[in-house]
Amino acid sequence: MVTEADVRKAAMALPGVTERLSWSQPAWFARTLMARIWEPGVLTVKTEEREALAGTEPDVFYWTPHHERSPQLVLVRLERIDAKLLTELLADSYRLAGGDKGNR
């Protein structure tokens, strides 16, 4: 299980990431939004594998009708993941948010 503090530490360890509020929740930005606390214990990240993640682990990954128009966004129940998976999810989201563009 990971916490919001773990998310903050892992996100801020990525080059150029900044933190600010988005919809009154903590959010982390590369060039664009890469992660945001959706509600307590739930993180929003970008991925190209939303359908596969939610299809294989629906108790961990899901989305709401609000996210239908944004097919790269998936919600993650933090209590059901470990630090290694968090790091992988944030790295993928960072890449999709343009974080690696200036760091090649």
mmCIF file of N, CA and C in Angstrom:
data_model
loop_
_atom_site.group_PDB
_atom_site.id
_atom_site.type_symbol
_atom_site.label_atom_id
_atom_site.label_comp_id
_atom_site.label_asym_id
_atom_site.label_seq_id
_atom_site.Cartn_x
_atom_site.Cartn_y
_atom_site.Cartn_z
ATOM 1 N N MET A 1 0.840 -1.185 0.000
ATOM 2 C CA MET A 1 0.000 0.000 0.000
ATOM 3 C C MET A 1 0.883 1.246 0.000
ATOM 4 N N VAL A 2 0.511 2.218 -0.811
ATOM 5 C CA VAL A 2 1.230 3.490 -0.829
ATOM 6 C C VAL A 2 0.294 4.611 -0.370
ATOM 7 N N THR A 3 0.893 5.718 -0.001
ATOM 8 C CA THR A 3 0.146 6.863 0.506
ATOM 9 C C THR A 3 0.328 8.061 -0.422
ATOM 10 N N GLU A 4 -0.404 9.112 -0.144
ATOM 11 C CA GLU A 4 -0.230 10.350 -0.899
ATOM 12 C C GLU A 4 1.191 10.873 -0.736
ATOM 13 N N ALA A 5 1.760 10.720 0.440
ATOM 14 C CA ALA A 5 3.145 11.151 0.661
ATOM 15 C C ALA A 5 4.106 10.368 -0.227
ATOM 16 N N ASP A 6 3.851 9.076 -0.423
ATOM 17 C CA ASP A 6 4.682 8.267 -1.322
ATOM 18 C C ASP A 6 4.552 8.749 -2.757
ATOM 19 N N VAL A 7 3.331 9.098 -3.156
ATOM 20 C CA VAL A 7 3.100 9.618 -4.511
ATOM 21 C C VAL A 7 3.891 10.904 -4.695
ATOM 22 N N ARG A 8 3.776 11.806 -3.726
ATOM 23 C CA ARG A 8 4.484 13.092 -3.804
ATOM 24 C C ARG A 8 5.996 12.871 -3.943
ATOM 25 N N LYS A 9 6.549 12.024 -3.120
ATOM 26 C CA LYS A 9 7.995 11.776 -3.148
ATOM 27 C C LYS A 9 8.426 11.193 -4.490
ATOM 28 N N ALA A 10 7.675 10.211 -4.997
ATOM 29 C CA ALA A 10 8.035 9.575 -6.272
ATOM 30 C C ALA A 10 7.849 10.539 -7.445
ATOM 31 N N ALA A 11 6.778 11.312 -7.441
ATOM 32 C CA ALA A 11 6.530 12.251 -8.542
ATOM 33 C C ALA A 11 7.586 13.351 -8.563
ATOM 34 N N MET A 12 7.907 13.890 -7.397
ATOM 35 C CA MET A 12 8.860 14.994 -7.336
ATOM 36 C C MET A 12 10.292 14.549 -7.613
ATOM 37 N N ALA A 13 10.540 13.252 -7.600
ATOM 38 C CA ALA A 13 11.871 12.740 -7.934
ATOM 39 C C ALA A 13 12.126 12.741 -9.443
ATOM 40 N N LEU A 14 11.069 12.908 -10.234
ATOM 41 C CA LEU A 14 11.217 12.936 -11.692
ATOM 42 C C LEU A 14 11.675 14.329 -12.134
ATOM 43 N N PRO A 15 12.566 14.413 -13.111
ATOM 44 C CA PRO A 15 13.121 15.702 -13.530
ATOM 45 C C PRO A 15 12.057 16.695 -14.004
ATOM 46 N N GLY A 16 12.093 17.890 -13.446
ATOM 47 C CA GLY A 16 11.234 18.974 -13.905
ATOM 48 C C GLY A 16 9.797 18.929 -13.427
ATOM 49 N N VAL A 17 9.424 17.964 -12.614
ATOM 50 C CA VAL A 17 8.041 17.867 -12.143
ATOM 51 C C VAL A 17 7.775 18.951 -11.103
ATOM 52 N N THR A 18 6.603 19.558 -11.212
ATOM 53 C CA THR A 18 6.161 20.554 -10.243
ATOM 54 C C THR A 18 4.851 20.079 -9.625
ATOM 55 N N GLU A 19 4.568 20.599 -8.461
ATOM 56 C CA GLU A 19 3.303 20.275 -7.783
ATOM 57 C C GLU A 19 2.480 21.533 -7.618
ATOM 58 N N ARG A 20 1.201 21.420 -7.881
ATOM 59 C CA ARG A 20 0.254 22.493 -7.597
ATOM 60 C C ARG A 20 -1.137 21.879 -7.492
ATOM 61 N N LEU A 21 -2.091 22.648 -7.069
ATOM 62 C CA LEU A 21 -3.445 22.143 -6.938
ATOM 63 C C LEU A 21 -4.151 22.098 -8.281
ATOM 64 N N SER A 22 -4.975 21.086 -8.456
ATOM 65 C CA SER A 22 -5.853 20.955 -9.610
ATOM 66 C C SER A 22 -7.191 20.470 -9.069
ATOM 67 N N TRP A 23 -8.215 21.254 -9.276
ATOM 68 C CA TRP A 23 -9.530 20.932 -8.722
ATOM 69 C C TRP A 23 -9.424 20.731 -7.207
ATOM 70 N N SER A 24 -8.627 21.579 -6.576
ATOM 71 C CA SER A 24 -8.418 21.593 -5.122
ATOM 72 C C SER A 24 -7.752 20.339 -4.575
ATOM 73 N N GLN A 25 -7.088 19.589 -5.433
ATOM 74 C CA GLN A 25 -6.380 18.380 -5.028
ATOM 75 C C GLN A 25 -4.909 18.491 -5.440
ATOM 76 N N PRO A 26 -4.003 17.860 -4.706
ATOM 77 C CA PRO A 26 -2.594 17.862 -5.108
ATOM 78 C C PRO A 26 -2.430 17.222 -6.489
ATOM 79 N N ALA A 27 -1.625 17.866 -7.319
ATOM 80 C CA ALA A 27 -1.395 17.376 -8.684
ATOM 81 C C ALA A 27 0.050 17.622 -9.066
ATOM 82 N N TRP A 28 0.546 16.760 -9.947
ATOM 83 C CA TRP A 28 1.943 16.841 -10.382
ATOM 84 C C TRP A 28 1.974 16.982 -11.892
ATOM 85 N N PHE A 29 2.827 17.886 -12.354
ATOM 86 C CA PHE A 29 2.888 18.245 -13.758
ATOM 87 C C PHE A 29 4.294 18.050 -14.300
ATOM 88 N N ALA A 30 4.385 17.495 -15.510
ATOM 89 C CA ALA A 30 5.614 17.508 -16.294
ATOM 90 C C ALA A 30 5.388 18.696 -17.236
ATOM 91 N N ARG A 31 5.187 18.455 -18.520
ATOM 92 C CA ARG A 31 4.745 19.553 -19.387
ATOM 93 C C ARG A 31 3.252 19.762 -19.235
ATOM 94 N N THR A 32 2.531 18.661 -18.994
ATOM 95 C CA THR A 32 1.091 18.693 -18.721
ATOM 96 C C THR A 32 0.839 17.864 -17.470
ATOM 97 N N LEU A 33 -0.394 17.778 -17.073
ATOM 98 C CA LEU A 33 -0.759 17.005 -15.896
ATOM 99 C C LEU A 33 -0.316 15.559 -16.042
ATOM 100 N N MET A 34 0.390 15.040 -15.047
ATOM 101 C CA MET A 34 0.806 13.633 -15.086
ATOM 102 C C MET A 34 0.131 12.797 -14.009
ATOM 103 N N ALA A 35 -0.269 13.421 -12.903
ATOM 104 C CA ALA A 35 -0.918 12.676 -11.825
ATOM 105 C C ALA A 35 -1.667 13.657 -10.931
ATOM 106 N N ARG A 36 -2.753 13.159 -10.339
ATOM 107 C CA ARG A 36 -3.534 13.998 -9.431
ATOM 108 C C ARG A 36 -4.262 13.097 -8.454
ATOM 109 N N ILE A 37 -4.364 13.565 -7.235
ATOM 110 C CA ILE A 37 -5.210 12.866 -6.280
ATOM 111 C C ILE A 37 -6.654 13.142 -6.702
ATOM 112 N N TRP A 38 -7.400 12.086 -6.949
ATOM 113 C CA TRP A 38 -8.791 12.223 -7.385
ATOM 114 C C TRP A 38 -9.690 12.419 -6.171
ATOM 115 N N GLU A 39 -9.460 11.580 -5.195
ATOM 116 C CA GLU A 39 -10.134 11.654 -3.903
ATOM 117 C C GLU A 39 -9.208 10.932 -2.927
ATOM 118 N N PRO A 40 -9.436 11.027 -1.637
ATOM 119 C CA PRO A 40 -8.514 10.357 -0.715
ATOM 120 C C PRO A 40 -8.322 8.879 -1.073
ATOM 121 N N GLY A 41 -7.055 8.501 -1.220
ATOM 122 C CA GLY A 41 -6.718 7.120 -1.518
ATOM 123 C C GLY A 41 -6.806 6.712 -2.972
ATOM 124 N N VAL A 42 -7.101 7.682 -3.855
ATOM 125 C CA VAL A 42 -7.240 7.375 -5.281
ATOM 126 C C VAL A 42 -6.413 8.371 -6.092
ATOM 127 N N LEU A 43 -5.597 7.843 -6.980
ATOM 128 C CA LEU A 43 -4.707 8.631 -7.826
ATOM 129 C C LEU A 43 -5.136 8.520 -9.287
ATOM 130 N N THR A 44 -5.083 9.628 -10.003
ATOM 131 C CA THR A 44 -5.291 9.635 -11.452
ATOM 132 C C THR A 44 -3.927 9.687 -12.121
ATOM 133 N N VAL A 45 -3.686 8.810 -13.088
ATOM 134 C CA VAL A 45 -2.459 8.841 -13.888
ATOM 135 C C VAL A 45 -2.808 8.636 -15.350
ATOM 136 N N LYS A 46 -1.854 8.943 -16.216
ATOM 137 C CA LYS A 46 -2.003 8.698 -17.645
ATOM 138 C C LYS A 46 -1.376 7.359 -17.995
ATOM 139 N N THR A 47 -2.009 6.650 -18.907
ATOM 140 C CA THR A 47 -1.477 5.385 -19.387
ATOM 141 C C THR A 47 -2.035 5.103 -20.775
ATOM 142 N N GLU A 48 -1.313 4.329 -21.532
ATOM 143 C CA GLU A 48 -1.816 3.874 -22.825
ATOM 144 C C GLU A 48 -2.491 2.518 -22.693
ATOM 145 N N GLU A 49 -2.552 1.994 -21.467
ATOM 146 C CA GLU A 49 -3.077 0.653 -21.242
ATOM 147 C C GLU A 49 -4.261 0.635 -20.281
ATOM 148 N N ARG A 50 -5.079 1.672 -20.311
ATOM 149 C CA ARG A 50 -6.206 1.770 -19.385
ATOM 150 C C ARG A 50 -7.129 0.563 -19.462
ATOM 151 N N GLU A 51 -7.528 0.206 -20.662
ATOM 152 C CA GLU A 51 -8.459 -0.924 -20.835
ATOM 153 C C GLU A 51 -7.864 -2.217 -20.285
ATOM 154 N N ALA A 52 -6.603 -2.474 -20.592
ATOM 155 C CA ALA A 52 -5.956 -3.706 -20.138
ATOM 156 C C ALA A 52 -5.817 -3.717 -18.615
ATOM 157 N N LEU A 53 -5.421 -2.606 -18.033
ATOM 158 C CA LEU A 53 -5.262 -2.544 -16.585
ATOM 159 C C LEU A 53 -6.597 -2.783 -15.872
ATOM 160 N N ALA A 54 -7.615 -2.057 -16.286
ATOM 161 C CA ALA A 54 -8.923 -2.197 -15.648
ATOM 162 C C ALA A 54 -9.539 -3.565 -15.939
ATOM 163 N N GLY A 55 -9.224 -4.117 -17.093
ATOM 164 C CA GLY A 55 -9.753 -5.430 -17.435
ATOM 165 C C GLY A 55 -9.145 -6.557 -16.623
ATOM 166 N N THR A 56 -7.873 -6.417 -16.278
ATOM 167 C CA THR A 56 -7.207 -7.489 -15.535
ATOM 168 C C THR A 56 -7.248 -7.271 -14.019
ATOM 169 N N GLU A 57 -7.322 -6.011 -13.582
ATOM 170 C CA GLU A 57 -7.342 -5.716 -12.148
ATOM 171 C C GLU A 57 -8.359 -4.612 -11.827
ATOM 172 N N PRO A 58 -9.647 -4.908 -12.013
ATOM 173 C CA PRO A 58 -10.665 -3.873 -11.795
ATOM 174 C C PRO A 58 -10.791 -3.419 -10.339
ATOM 175 N N ASP A 59 -10.259 -4.188 -9.409
ATOM 176 C CA ASP A 59 -10.266 -3.760 -8.014
ATOM 177 C C ASP A 59 -9.169 -2.735 -7.727
ATOM 178 N N VAL A 60 -8.252 -2.571 -8.670
ATOM 179 C CA VAL A 60 -7.154 -1.605 -8.536
ATOM 180 C C VAL A 60 -7.348 -0.427 -9.477
ATOM 181 N N PHE A 61 -7.668 -0.707 -10.746
ATOM 182 C CA PHE A 61 -7.754 0.309 -11.793
ATOM 183 C C PHE A 61 -9.187 0.444 -12.289
ATOM 184 N N TYR A 62 -9.621 1.685 -12.455
ATOM 185 C CA TYR A 62 -10.975 1.942 -12.950
ATOM 186 C C TYR A 62 -11.062 3.384 -13.446
ATOM 187 N N TRP A 63 -12.206 3.757 -13.961
ATOM 188 C CA TRP A 63 -12.463 5.150 -14.294
ATOM 189 C C TRP A 63 -13.939 5.427 -14.115
ATOM 190 N N THR A 64 -14.276 6.700 -14.087
ATOM 191 C CA THR A 64 -15.654 7.135 -13.899
ATOM 192 C C THR A 64 -16.167 7.720 -15.211
ATOM 193 N N PRO A 65 -17.446 7.991 -15.313
ATOM 194 C CA PRO A 65 -17.952 8.639 -16.529
ATOM 195 C C PRO A 65 -17.229 9.950 -16.842
ATOM 196 N N HIS A 66 -16.763 10.640 -15.821
ATOM 197 C CA HIS A 66 -16.004 11.880 -16.013
ATOM 198 C C HIS A 66 -14.764 11.649 -16.884
ATOM 199 N N HIS A 67 -14.181 10.459 -16.815
ATOM 200 C CA HIS A 67 -12.943 10.148 -17.524
ATOM 201 C C HIS A 67 -13.160 9.545 -18.908
ATOM 202 N N GLU A 68 -14.389 9.333 -19.303
ATOM 203 C CA GLU A 68 -14.679 8.705 -20.601
ATOM 204 C C GLU A 68 -14.053 9.464 -21.764
ATOM 205 N N ARG A 69 -14.069 10.766 -21.709
ATOM 206 C CA ARG A 69 -13.545 11.562 -22.832
ATOM 207 C C ARG A 69 -12.027 11.700 -22.807
ATOM 208 N N SER A 70 -11.397 11.147 -21.798
ATOM 209 C CA SER A 70 -9.934 11.189 -21.671
ATOM 210 C C SER A 70 -9.415 9.756 -21.562
ATOM 211 N N PRO A 71 -9.271 9.069 -22.686
ATOM 212 C CA PRO A 71 -8.951 7.641 -22.652
ATOM 213 C C PRO A 71 -7.582 7.271 -22.094
ATOM 214 N N GLN A 72 -6.732 8.251 -21.832
ATOM 215 C CA GLN A 72 -5.432 7.937 -21.227
ATOM 216 C C GLN A 72 -5.477 7.993 -19.701
ATOM 217 N N LEU A 73 -6.576 8.469 -19.124
ATOM 218 C CA LEU A 73 -6.634 8.600 -17.670
ATOM 219 C C LEU A 73 -7.232 7.358 -17.024
ATOM 220 N N VAL A 74 -6.594 6.927 -15.950
ATOM 221 C CA VAL A 74 -7.099 5.802 -15.169
ATOM 222 C C VAL A 74 -6.953 6.156 -13.691
ATOM 223 N N LEU A 75 -7.886 5.673 -12.894
ATOM 224 C CA LEU A 75 -7.836 5.861 -11.457
ATOM 225 C C LEU A 75 -7.200 4.636 -10.816
ATOM 226 N N VAL A 76 -6.421 4.874 -9.778
ATOM 227 C CA VAL A 76 -5.665 3.811 -9.104
ATOM 228 C C VAL A 76 -5.974 3.857 -7.608
ATOM 229 N N ARG A 77 -6.421 2.749 -7.071
ATOM 230 C CA ARG A 77 -6.642 2.657 -5.626
ATOM 231 C C ARG A 77 -5.279 2.432 -4.952
ATOM 232 N N LEU A 78 -4.805 3.442 -4.241
ATOM 233 C CA LEU A 78 -3.464 3.401 -3.664
ATOM 234 C C LEU A 78 -3.275 2.279 -2.658
ATOM 235 N N GLU A 79 -4.301 1.908 -1.950
ATOM 236 C CA GLU A 79 -4.166 0.851 -0.943
ATOM 237 C C GLU A 79 -3.904 -0.517 -1.559
ATOM 238 N N ARG A 80 -4.048 -0.618 -2.882
ATOM 239 C CA ARG A 80 -3.899 -1.909 -3.544
ATOM 240 C C ARG A 80 -2.645 -2.025 -4.409
ATOM 241 N N ILE A 81 -1.765 -1.013 -4.328
ATOM 242 C CA ILE A 81 -0.526 -1.089 -5.100
ATOM 243 C C ILE A 81 0.670 -0.950 -4.166
ATOM 244 N N ASP A 82 1.833 -1.324 -4.676
ATOM 245 C CA ASP A 82 3.060 -1.165 -3.896
ATOM 246 C C ASP A 82 3.915 -0.064 -4.526
ATOM 247 N N ALA A 83 5.021 0.243 -3.877
ATOM 248 C CA ALA A 83 5.896 1.327 -4.327
ATOM 249 C C ALA A 83 6.467 1.074 -5.714
ATOM 250 N N LYS A 84 6.768 -0.170 -6.026
ATOM 251 C CA LYS A 84 7.324 -0.490 -7.346
ATOM 252 C C LYS A 84 6.317 -0.181 -8.452
ATOM 253 N N LEU A 85 5.077 -0.606 -8.267
ATOM 254 C CA LEU A 85 4.050 -0.328 -9.272
ATOM 255 C C LEU A 85 3.774 1.172 -9.362
ATOM 256 N N LEU A 86 3.763 1.860 -8.236
ATOM 257 C CA LEU A 86 3.578 3.314 -8.257
ATOM 258 C C LEU A 86 4.652 3.972 -9.113
ATOM 259 N N THR A 87 5.890 3.576 -8.917
ATOM 260 C CA THR A 87 7.001 4.142 -9.683
ATOM 261 C C THR A 87 6.817 3.888 -11.176
ATOM 262 N N GLU A 88 6.407 2.693 -11.552
ATOM 263 C CA GLU A 88 6.168 2.359 -12.963
ATOM 264 C C GLU A 88 5.030 3.189 -13.540
ATOM 265 N N LEU A 89 3.938 3.320 -12.797
ATOM 266 C CA LEU A 89 2.790 4.107 -13.275
ATOM 267 C C LEU A 89 3.169 5.572 -13.462
ATOM 268 N N LEU A 90 3.891 6.124 -12.498
ATOM 269 C CA LEU A 90 4.298 7.526 -12.607
ATOM 270 C C LEU A 90 5.288 7.752 -13.736
ATOM 271 N N ALA A 91 6.195 6.813 -13.964
ATOM 272 C CA ALA A 91 7.158 6.952 -15.060
ATOM 273 C C ALA A 91 6.436 6.966 -16.405
ATOM 274 N N ASP A 92 5.453 6.094 -16.573
ATOM 275 C CA ASP A 92 4.680 6.051 -17.811
ATOM 276 C C ASP A 92 3.876 7.336 -17.977
ATOM 277 N N SER A 93 3.235 7.768 -16.909
ATOM 278 C CA SER A 93 2.443 8.985 -16.956
ATOM 279 C C SER A 93 3.321 10.206 -17.243
ATOM 280 N N TYR A 94 4.493 10.240 -16.648
ATOM 281 C CA TYR A 94 5.457 11.312 -16.874
ATOM 282 C C TYR A 94 5.812 11.400 -18.357
ATOM 283 N N ARG A 95 6.094 10.263 -18.957
ATOM 284 C CA ARG A 95 6.424 10.220 -20.385
ATOM 285 C C ARG A 95 5.257 10.744 -21.224
ATOM 286 N N LEU A 96 4.042 10.294 -20.913
ATOM 287 C CA LEU A 96 2.869 10.715 -21.673
ATOM 288 C C LEU A 96 2.540 12.193 -21.467
ATOM 289 N N ALA A 97 2.933 12.732 -20.329
ATOM 290 C CA ALA A 97 2.701 14.148 -20.039
ATOM 291 C C ALA A 97 3.804 15.036 -20.617
ATOM 292 N N GLY A 98 4.731 14.444 -21.356
ATOM 293 C CA GLY A 98 5.779 15.226 -22.016
ATOM 294 C C GLY A 98 6.994 15.476 -21.167
ATOM 295 N N GLY A 99 7.116 14.760 -20.069
ATOM 296 C CA GLY A 99 8.221 14.983 -19.156
ATOM 297 C C GLY A 99 9.589 14.608 -19.695
ATOM 298 N N ASP A 100 9.626 13.724 -20.655
ATOM 299 C CA ASP A 100 10.936 13.300 -21.165
ATOM 300 C C ASP A 100 11.377 14.106 -22.376
ATOM 301 N N LYS A 101 10.577 15.049 -22.829
ATOM 302 C CA LYS A 101 10.882 15.793 -24.063
ATOM 303 C C LYS A 101 12.180 16.583 -23.975
ATOM 304 N N GLY A 102 12.411 17.225 -22.830
ATOM 305 C CA GLY A 102 13.609 18.053 -22.714
ATOM 306 C C GLY A 102 14.758 17.347 -22.029
ATOM 307 N N ASN A 103 14.608 16.068 -21.735
ATOM 308 C CA ASN A 103 15.622 15.376 -20.942
ATOM 309 C C ASN A 103 16.259 14.231 -21.708
ATOM 310 N N ARG A 104 16.402 14.352 -22.989
ATOM 311 C CA ARG A 104 16.976 13.278 -23.790
ATOM 312 C C ARG A 104 18.415 13.531 -24.066
#
